[in-house]
Coordinates of C-alpha atoms and ligand atoms in Angstrom, one line a residue:
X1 CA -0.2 16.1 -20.0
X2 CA -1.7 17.5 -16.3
X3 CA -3.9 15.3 -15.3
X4 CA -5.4 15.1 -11.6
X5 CA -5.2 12.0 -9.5
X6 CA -8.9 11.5 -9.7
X7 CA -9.3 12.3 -13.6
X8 CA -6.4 9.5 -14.0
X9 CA -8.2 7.1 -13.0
X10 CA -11.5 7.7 -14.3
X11 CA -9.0 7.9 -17.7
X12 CA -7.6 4.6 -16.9
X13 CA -10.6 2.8 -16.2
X14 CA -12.6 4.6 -19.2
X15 CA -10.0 2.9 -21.5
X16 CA -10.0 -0.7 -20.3
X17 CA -13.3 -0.5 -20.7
X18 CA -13.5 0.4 -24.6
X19 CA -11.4 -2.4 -24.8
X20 CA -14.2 -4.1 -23.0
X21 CA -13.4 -4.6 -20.0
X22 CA -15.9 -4.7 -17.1
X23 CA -15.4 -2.1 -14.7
X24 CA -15.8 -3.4 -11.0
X25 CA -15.7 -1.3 -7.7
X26 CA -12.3 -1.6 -5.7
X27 CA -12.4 -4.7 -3.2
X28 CA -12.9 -4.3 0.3
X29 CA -8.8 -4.0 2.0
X30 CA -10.1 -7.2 3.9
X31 CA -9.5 -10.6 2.0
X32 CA -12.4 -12.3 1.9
X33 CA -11.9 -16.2 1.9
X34 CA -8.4 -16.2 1.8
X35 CA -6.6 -17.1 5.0
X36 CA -3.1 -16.5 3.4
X37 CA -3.2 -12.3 3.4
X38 CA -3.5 -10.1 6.0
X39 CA -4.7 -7.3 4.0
X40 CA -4.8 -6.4 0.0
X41 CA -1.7 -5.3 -1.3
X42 CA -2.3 -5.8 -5.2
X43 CA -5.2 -5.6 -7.8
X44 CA -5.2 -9.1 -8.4
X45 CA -4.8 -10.3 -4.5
X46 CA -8.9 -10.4 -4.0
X47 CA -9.3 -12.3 -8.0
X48 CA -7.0 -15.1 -6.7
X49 CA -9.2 -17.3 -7.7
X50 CA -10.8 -16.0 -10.9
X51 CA -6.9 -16.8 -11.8
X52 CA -6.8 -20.2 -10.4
X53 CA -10.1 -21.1 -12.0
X54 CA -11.7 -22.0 -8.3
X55 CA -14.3 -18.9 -9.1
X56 CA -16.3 -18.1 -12.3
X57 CA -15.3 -14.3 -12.8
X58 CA -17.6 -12.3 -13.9
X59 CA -16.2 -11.5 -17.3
X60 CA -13.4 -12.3 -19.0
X61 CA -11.9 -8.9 -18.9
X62 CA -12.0 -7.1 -16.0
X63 CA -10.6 -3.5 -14.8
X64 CA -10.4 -2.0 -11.4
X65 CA -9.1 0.8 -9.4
X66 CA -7.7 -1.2 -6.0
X67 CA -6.9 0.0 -2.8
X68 CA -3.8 -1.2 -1.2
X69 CA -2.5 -1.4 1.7
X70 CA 1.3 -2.5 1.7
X71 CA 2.9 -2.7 5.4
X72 CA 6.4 -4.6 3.9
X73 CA 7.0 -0.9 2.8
X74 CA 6.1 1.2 5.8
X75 CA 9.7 1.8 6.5
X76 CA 10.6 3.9 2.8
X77 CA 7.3 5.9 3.4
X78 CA 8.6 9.4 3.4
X79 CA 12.3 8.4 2.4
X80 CA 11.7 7.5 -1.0
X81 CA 10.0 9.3 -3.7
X82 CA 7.7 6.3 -5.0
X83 CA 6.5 4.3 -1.7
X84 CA 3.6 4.6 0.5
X85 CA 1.5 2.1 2.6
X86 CA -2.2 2.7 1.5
X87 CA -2.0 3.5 -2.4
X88 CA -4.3 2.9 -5.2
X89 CA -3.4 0.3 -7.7
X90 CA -5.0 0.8 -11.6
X91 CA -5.1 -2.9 -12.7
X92 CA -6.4 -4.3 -16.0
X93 CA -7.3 -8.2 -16.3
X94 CA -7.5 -11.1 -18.3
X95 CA -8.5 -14.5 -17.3
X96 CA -8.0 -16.6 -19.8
X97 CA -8.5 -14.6 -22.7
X98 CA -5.9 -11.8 -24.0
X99 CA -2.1 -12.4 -23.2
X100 CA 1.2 -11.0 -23.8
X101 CA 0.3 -9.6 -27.4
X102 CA -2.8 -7.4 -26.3
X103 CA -1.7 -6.1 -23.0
X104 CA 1.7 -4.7 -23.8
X105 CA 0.7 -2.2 -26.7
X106 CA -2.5 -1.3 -24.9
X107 CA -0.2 -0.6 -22.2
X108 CA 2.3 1.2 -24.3
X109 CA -0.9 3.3 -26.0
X110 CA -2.5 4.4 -22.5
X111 CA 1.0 5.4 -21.2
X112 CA 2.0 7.5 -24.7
X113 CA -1.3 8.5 -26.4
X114 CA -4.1 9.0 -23.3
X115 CA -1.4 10.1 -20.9
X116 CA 0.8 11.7 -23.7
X117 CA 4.3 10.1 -22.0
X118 CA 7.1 10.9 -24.0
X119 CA 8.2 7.6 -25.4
X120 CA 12.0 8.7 -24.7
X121 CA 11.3 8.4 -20.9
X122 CA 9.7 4.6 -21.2
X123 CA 12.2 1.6 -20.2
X124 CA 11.0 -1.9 -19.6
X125 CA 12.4 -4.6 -17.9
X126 CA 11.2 -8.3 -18.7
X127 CA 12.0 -11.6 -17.1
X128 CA 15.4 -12.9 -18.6
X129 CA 14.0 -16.1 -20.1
X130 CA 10.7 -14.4 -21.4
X131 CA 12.1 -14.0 -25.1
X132 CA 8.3 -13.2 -26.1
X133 CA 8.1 -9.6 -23.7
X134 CA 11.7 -8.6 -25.0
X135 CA 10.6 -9.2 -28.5
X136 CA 7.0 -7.9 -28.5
X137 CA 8.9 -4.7 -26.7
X138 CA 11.5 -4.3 -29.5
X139 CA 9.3 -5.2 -32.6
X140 CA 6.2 -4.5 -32.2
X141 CA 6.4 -1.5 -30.3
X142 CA 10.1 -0.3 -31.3
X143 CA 11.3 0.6 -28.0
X144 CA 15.3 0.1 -28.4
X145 CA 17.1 -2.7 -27.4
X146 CA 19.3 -0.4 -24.3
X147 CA 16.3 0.4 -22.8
X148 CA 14.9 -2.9 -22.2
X149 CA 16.7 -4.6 -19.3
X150 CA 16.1 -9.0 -18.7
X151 CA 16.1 -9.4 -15.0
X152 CA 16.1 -12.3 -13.0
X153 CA 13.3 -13.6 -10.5
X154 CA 13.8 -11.4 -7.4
X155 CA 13.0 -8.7 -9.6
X156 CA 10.6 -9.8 -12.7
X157 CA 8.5 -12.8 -12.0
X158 CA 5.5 -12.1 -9.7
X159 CA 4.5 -14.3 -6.7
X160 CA 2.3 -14.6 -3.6
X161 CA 2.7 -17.5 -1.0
X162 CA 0.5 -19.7 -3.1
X163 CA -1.2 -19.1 -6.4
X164 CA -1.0 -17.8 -9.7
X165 CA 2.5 -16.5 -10.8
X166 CA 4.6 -15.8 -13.7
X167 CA 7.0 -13.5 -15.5
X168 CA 6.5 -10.0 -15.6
X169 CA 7.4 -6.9 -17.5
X170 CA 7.6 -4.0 -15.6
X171 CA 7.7 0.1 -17.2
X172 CA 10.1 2.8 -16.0
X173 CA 9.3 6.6 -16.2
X174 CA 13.2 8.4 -16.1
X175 CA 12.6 11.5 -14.4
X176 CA 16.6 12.7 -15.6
X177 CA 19.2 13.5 -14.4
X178 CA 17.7 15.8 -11.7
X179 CA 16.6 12.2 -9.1
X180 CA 19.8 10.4 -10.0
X181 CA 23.1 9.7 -11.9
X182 CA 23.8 9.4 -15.5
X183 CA 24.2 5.4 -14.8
X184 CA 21.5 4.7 -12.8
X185 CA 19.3 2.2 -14.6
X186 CA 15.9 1.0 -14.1
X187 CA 15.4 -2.0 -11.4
X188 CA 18.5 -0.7 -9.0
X189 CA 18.5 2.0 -5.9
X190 CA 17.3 5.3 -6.4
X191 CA 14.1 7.4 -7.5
X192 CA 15.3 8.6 -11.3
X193 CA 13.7 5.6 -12.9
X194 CA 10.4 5.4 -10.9
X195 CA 8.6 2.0 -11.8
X196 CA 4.9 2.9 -12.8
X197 CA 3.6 -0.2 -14.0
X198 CA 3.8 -3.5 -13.4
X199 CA 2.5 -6.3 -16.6
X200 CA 2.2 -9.6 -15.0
X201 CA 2.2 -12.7 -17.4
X202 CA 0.2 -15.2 -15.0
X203 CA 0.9 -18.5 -16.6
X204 CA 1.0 -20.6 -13.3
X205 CA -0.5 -21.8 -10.0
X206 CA 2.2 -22.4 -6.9
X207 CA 0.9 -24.5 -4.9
X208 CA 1.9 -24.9 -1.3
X209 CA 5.1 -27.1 -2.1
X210 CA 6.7 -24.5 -4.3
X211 CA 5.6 -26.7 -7.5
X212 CA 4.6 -24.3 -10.5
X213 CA 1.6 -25.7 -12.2
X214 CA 0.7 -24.3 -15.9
X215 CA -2.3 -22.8 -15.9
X216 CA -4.2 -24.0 -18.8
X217 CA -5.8 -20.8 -19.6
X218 CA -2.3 -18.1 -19.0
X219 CA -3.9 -15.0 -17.8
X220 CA -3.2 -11.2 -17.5
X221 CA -2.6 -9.3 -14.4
X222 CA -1.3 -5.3 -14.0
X223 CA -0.8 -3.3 -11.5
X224 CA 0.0 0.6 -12.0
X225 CA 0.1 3.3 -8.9
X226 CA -2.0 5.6 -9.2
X227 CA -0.3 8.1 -7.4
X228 CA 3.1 6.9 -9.0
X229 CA 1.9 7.9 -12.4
X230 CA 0.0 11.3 -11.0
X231 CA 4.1 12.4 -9.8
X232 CA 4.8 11.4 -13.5
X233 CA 1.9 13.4 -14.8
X234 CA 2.3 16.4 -12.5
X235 CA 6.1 16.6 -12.3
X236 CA 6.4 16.4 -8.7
X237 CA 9.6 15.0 -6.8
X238 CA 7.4 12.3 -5.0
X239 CA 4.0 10.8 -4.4
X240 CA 2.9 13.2 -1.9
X241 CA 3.2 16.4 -3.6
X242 CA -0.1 15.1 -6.2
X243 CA -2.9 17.1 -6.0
X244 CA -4.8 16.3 -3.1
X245 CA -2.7 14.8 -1.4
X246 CA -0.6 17.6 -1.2
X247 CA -3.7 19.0 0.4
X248 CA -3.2 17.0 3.4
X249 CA 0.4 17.9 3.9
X250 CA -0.6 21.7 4.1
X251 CA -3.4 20.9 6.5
X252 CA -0.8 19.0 8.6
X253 CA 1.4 22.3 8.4
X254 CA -0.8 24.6 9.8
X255 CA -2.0 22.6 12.7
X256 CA 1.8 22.1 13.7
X257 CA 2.6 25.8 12.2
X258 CA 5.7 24.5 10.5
X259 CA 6.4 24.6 6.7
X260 CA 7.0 21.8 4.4
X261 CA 9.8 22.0 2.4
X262 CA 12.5 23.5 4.6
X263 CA 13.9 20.8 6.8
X264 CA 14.4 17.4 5.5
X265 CA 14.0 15.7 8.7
X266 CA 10.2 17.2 9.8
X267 CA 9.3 16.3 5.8
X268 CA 10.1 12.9 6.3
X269 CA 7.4 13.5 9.3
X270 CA 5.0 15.1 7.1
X271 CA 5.0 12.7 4.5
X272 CA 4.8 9.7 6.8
X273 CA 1.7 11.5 9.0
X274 CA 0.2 11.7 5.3
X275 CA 0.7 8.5 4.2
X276 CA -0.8 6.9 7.6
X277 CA -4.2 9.4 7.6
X278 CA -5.2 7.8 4.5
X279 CA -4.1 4.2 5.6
X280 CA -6.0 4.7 8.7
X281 CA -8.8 6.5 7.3
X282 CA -10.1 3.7 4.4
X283 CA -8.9 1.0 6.6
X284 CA -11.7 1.6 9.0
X285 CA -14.0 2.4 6.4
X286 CA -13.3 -1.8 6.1
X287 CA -14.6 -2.1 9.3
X288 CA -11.1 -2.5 10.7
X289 CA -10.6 -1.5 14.0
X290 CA -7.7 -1.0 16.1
X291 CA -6.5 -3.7 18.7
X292 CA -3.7 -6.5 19.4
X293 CA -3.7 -8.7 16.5
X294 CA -3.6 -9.1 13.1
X295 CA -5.1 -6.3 10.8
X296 CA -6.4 -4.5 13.8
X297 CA -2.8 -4.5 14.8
X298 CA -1.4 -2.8 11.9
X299 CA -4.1 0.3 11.9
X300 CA -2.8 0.5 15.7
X301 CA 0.6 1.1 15.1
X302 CA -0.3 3.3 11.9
X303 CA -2.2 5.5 14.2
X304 CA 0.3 5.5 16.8
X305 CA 3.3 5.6 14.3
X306 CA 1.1 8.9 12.7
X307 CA 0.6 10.3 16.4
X308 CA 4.5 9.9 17.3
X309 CA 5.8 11.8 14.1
X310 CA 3.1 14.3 14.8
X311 CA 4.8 15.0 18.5
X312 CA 7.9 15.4 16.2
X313 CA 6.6 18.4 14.5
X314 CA 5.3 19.5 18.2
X315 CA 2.1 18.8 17.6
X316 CA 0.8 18.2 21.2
X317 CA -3.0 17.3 21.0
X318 CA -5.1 15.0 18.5
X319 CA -5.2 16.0 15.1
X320 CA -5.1 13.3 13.1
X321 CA -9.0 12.4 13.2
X322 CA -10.0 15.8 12.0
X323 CA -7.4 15.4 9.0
X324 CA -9.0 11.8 8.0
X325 CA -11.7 14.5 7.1
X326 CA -9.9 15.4 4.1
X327 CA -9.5 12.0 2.9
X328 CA -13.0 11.1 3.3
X329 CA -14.2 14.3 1.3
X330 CA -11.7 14.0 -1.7
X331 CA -11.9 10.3 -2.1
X332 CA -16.1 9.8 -0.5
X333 CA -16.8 10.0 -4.0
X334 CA -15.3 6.6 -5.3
X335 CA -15.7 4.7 -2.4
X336 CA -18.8 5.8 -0.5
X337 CA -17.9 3.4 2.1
X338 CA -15.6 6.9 3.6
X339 CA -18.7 9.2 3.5
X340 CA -20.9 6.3 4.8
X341 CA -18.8 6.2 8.3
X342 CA -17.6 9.6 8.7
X343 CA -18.5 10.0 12.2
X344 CA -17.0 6.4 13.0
X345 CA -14.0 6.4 11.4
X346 CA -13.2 9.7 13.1
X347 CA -14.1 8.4 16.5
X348 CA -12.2 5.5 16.1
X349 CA -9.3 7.6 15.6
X350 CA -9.5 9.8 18.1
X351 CA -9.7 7.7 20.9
X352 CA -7.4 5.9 19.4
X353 CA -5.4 8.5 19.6
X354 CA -6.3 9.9 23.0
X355 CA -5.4 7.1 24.6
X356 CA -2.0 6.7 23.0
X357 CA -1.2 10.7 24.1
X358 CA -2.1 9.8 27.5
X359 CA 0.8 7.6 27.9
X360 CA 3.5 8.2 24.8
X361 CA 5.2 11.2 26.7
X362 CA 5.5 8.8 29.8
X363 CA 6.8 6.2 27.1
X364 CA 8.8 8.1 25.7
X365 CA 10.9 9.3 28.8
X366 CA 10.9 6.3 29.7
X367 CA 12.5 4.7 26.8
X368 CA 14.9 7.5 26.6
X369 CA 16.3 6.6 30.3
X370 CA 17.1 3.1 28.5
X371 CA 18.8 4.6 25.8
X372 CA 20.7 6.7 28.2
X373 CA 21.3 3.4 30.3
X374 CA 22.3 1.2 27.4
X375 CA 25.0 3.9 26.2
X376 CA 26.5 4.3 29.4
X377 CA 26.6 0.1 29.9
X378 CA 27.5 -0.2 25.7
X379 CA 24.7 -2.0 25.4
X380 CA 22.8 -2.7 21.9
X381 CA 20.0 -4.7 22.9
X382 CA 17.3 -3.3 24.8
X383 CA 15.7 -6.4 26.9
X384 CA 13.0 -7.9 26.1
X385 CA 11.1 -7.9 29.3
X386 CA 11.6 -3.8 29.1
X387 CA 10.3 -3.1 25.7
X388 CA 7.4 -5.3 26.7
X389 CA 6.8 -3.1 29.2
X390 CA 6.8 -0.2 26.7
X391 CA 4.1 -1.8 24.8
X392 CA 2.1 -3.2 27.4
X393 CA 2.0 -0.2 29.7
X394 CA 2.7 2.8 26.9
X395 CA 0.8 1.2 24.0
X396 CA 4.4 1.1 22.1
X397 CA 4.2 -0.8 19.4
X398 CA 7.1 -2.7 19.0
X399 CA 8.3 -1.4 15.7
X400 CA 7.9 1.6 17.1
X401 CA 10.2 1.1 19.9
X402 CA 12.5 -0.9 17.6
X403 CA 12.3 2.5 15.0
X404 CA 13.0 4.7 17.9
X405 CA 15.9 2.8 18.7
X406 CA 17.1 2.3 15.6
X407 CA 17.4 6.3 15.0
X408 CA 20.2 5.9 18.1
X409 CA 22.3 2.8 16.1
X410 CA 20.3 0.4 18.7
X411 CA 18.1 -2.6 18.9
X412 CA 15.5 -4.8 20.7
X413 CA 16.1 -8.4 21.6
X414 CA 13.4 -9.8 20.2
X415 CA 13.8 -12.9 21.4
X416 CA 12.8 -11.8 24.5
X417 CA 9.8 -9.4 23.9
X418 CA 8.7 -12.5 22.2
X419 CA 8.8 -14.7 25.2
X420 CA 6.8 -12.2 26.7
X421 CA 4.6 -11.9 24.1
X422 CA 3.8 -15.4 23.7
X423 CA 2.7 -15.6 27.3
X424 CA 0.6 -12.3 26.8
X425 CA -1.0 -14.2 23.3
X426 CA -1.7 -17.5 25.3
X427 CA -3.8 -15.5 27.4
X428 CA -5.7 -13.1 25.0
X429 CA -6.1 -16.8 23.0
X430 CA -8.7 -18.2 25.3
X431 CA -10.3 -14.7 25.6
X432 CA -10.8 -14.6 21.5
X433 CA -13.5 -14.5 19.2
X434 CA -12.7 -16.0 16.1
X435 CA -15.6 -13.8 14.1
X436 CA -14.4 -10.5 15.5
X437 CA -12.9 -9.9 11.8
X438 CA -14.3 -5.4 12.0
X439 CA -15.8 -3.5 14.1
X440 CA -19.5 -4.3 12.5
X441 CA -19.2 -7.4 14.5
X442 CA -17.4 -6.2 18.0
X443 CA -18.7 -5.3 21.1
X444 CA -18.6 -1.5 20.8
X445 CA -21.3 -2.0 17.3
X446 CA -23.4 0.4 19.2
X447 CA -21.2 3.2 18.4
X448 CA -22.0 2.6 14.8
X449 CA -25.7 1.8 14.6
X450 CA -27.2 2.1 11.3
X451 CA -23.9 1.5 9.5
X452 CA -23.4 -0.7 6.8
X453 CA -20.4 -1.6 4.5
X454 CA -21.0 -5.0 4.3
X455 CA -19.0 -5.7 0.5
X456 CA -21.1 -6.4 -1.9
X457 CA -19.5 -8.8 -4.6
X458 CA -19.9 -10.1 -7.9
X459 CA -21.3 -12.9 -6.8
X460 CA -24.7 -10.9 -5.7
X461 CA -24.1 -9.8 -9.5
X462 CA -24.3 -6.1 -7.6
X463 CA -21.4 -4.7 -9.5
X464 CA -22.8 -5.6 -13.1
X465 CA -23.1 -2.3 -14.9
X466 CA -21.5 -0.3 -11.5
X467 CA -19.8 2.8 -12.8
X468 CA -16.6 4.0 -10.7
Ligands
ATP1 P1 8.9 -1.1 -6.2 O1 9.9 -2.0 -6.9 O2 9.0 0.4 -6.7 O3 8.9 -1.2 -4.8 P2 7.0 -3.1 -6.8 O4 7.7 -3.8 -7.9 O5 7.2 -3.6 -5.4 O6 7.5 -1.6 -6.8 P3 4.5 -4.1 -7.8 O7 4.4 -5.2 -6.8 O8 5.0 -4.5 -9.1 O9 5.5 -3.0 -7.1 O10 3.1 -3.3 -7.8 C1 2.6 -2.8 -9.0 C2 2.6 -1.3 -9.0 O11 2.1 -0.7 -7.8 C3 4.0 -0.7 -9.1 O12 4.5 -0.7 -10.4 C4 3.8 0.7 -8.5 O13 3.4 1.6 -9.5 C5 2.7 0.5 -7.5 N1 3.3 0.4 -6.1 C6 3.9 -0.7 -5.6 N2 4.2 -0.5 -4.3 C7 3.8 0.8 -4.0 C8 3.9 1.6 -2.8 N3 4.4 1.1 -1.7 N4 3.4 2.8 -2.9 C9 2.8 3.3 -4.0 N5 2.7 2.6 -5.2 C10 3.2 1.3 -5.2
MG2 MG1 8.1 -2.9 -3.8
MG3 MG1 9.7 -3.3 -8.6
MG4 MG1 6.9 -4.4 -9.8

């Protein structure tokens, strides 16, 4: 059944909730409390402790459209079908109250009946000792036995640093024959099986030594990708062919006047330059603003990373922050924090990336008389000291420079950039302002007066009765 990406999850969230759940607004991307994540990368990541029992949550089922940002997979965005790094998780909740025997056939029901997935395409995996998944799978719900696949804990049991864990069951859409080979199975390389949904059995806390503690109360946590299950829905060979998002790709098309779709190499562009708009956009809706460390850090070299790729499609000016735009308008309506700070967020950008396009064509030439240099010498390492340079002179981020190199079979010595860096950190260290967590509280607030997105949580009981 065609369903758009924003009628999906008012669908998803419409269910949980006549299972009575309690729908609450999506988190800010900025943990609050929690010292151990940089940003949210998974439903459950702000409810750590609704799981761990440190916070009262505010009821006992809860269901929640997330947004994500995941930097570990910043280098498949645009090579695989199924991976971006801002997405939007659909998660349904339990703490303390349904389990294993509730969540999988309401999972199975949303999937089949509201989404109207033929059941032939479902697989599951399950963690290999979790006997009570495999069985609930192959009894209750009939799916047969060579489509449910045990796999060991790399794959199937959910973790974070510290905190609640457990096994997990995770459900695979095959797309045929058409994004893979007849033996390709669900959990390996390649896009025919993409993995929509993740069931997470949360029956312990980790603590910092690596113990797992029983929780006494085993709770529910799952995480589906909204855009995942849209490709599903709308038959399209990757996440950023979904309706609007596509929209964004065609925007980037005719500021660059190239086409999407005819060379694979300036798709891979288009995709990534998509994929980083909307990271960049709702990160600084969260008051996240670009600088040297940390979370700032990462929007940075998203913005520069988006710029760079947009010189690759000869894009020669700044574009990016009229595109965010687009973002702001299809998705201002469920989270207003993107219409609230328009202006900003576009500002932000901009200079951003002004100032990056002052010096990247400077950086650039200059890293390409290194290359040059190193190939002549047969050298792979670039030196420290000189891709410091690059970043502290160019604004390079040092991925960047490392990706850059990379795309030539070469490599930074990190080693030494991080000497350098260190002695750059020390510095900047005594400079810092521990508070300076957005831009609400930095020294450039005046740009923004008469902004507001402070969050406002459960705990201010503001979400009680908040509809998405
Ligand atoms: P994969 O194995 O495909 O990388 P994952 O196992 O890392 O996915 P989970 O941590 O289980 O993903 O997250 C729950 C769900 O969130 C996934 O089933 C998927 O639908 C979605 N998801 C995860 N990572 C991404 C991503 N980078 N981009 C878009 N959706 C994602
Ligand atoms: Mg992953
Ligand atoms: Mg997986
Ligand atoms: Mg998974």
């Amino acid at each position: 059944k065609y369903l758009g990406l924003h009628d999906i999850r008012t669908e998803f969230l419409n269910f949980f909730e006549s299972k009575n759940h309690l729908i609450l607004p999506s988190f800010s991307l900025i943990p609050k409390n929690d010292k151990s994540l940089l940003l949210i990368g998974a439903g459950m990541a702000p409810m750590k402790k609704f799981f761990t029992g440190e916070e009262i949550p505010p009821a006992k089922r809860v269901t929640t459209c997330q947004k994500c940002i995941r930097t570990g997979d910043i280098d498949n965005v645009g090579l695989t079908d199924r991976h971006a790094t801002f997405f939007e998780m659909l998660g349904n909740f339990s703490f303390g109250d349904y389990f294993k025997h509730e969540v999988i056939p309401w999972a199975w029901e949303f999937l089949t009946v509201n989404l109207e997935i033929p059941k032939e395409d479902l697989w599951v995996t399950v963690y290999k000792d979790d006997d009570e998944a495999y069985n609930i799978w192959r009894d209750v719900i009939g799916i047969p036995e060579e489509k449910i696949t045990r796999l060991g804990k790399d794959d199937n049991f959910w973790e974070l640093e510290v905190g609640p864990s457990g096994p997990c069951s995770e459900i695979y859409v095959d797309r045929g024959l058409e994004y893979g080979s007849e033996d390709e199975r669900p959990g390996g390389e390649g896009d025919r099986f993409i993995e929509v949904w993740n069931l997470v059995f949360t029956q312990f806390d980790k603590d910092e030594n690596g113990n797992y503690n029983p929780l006494s109360h085993p709770n529910i946590d799952t995480g589906m990708g909204l855009e995942r299950i849209a490709t599903v829905l709308q038959k399209t060979d990757n996440i950023f062919e979904i309706d609007a998002i596509k929209d964004i790709i065609e925007e980037i098309a005719k500021v660059s006047g190239k086409k999407y779709g005819e060379d694979k190499k300036a798709d891979i562009s288009f995709r990534v330059i998509t994929d980083h708009i909307r990271a960049m956009t709702f990160m600084i809706s969260d008051t996240i603003v670009p600088s040297n460390e940390g979370r700032g850090y990462v929007l940075r070299r998203l913005i520069r990373r988006a710029a760079r790729h947009g010189r690759k499609l000869g894009i020669k000016r700044a574009f990016l922050f009229e595109i965010a735009d687009m973002v702001i308008d299809s998705w201002g309506d469920q989270y207003k924090e993107l219409k609230e700070n328009r202006e900003s967020i576009k500002e932000i950008i901009r200079r951003e990336e002004e100032k990056f396009l002052e010096t990247i064509d400077d950086g650039l030439v200059r890293l390409n008389a290194h290359i040059k240099e190193m190939k002549t010498n047969n050298e792979r390492l670039l030196e420290g000291k000189k891709a410091f340079k690059l970043y502290d002179t160019y604004g390079f981020p040092i991925d960047l420079t490392e990706e850059i190199l990379k795309e030539e079979d070469l490599d930074v010595d990190m080693t030494g950039f991080e000497e350098e860096m260190e002695l750059q950190r020390k510095r900047a260290r005594d400079a810092r302002d521990d508070k300076n967590i957005g831009w609400a509280n930095q020294d450039n607030k005046h740009l923004f007066e008469g902004i507001s997105n402070e969050f406002l949580g459960y705990e201010k009981n503001e979400c009680k009765g908040h509809i998405i």
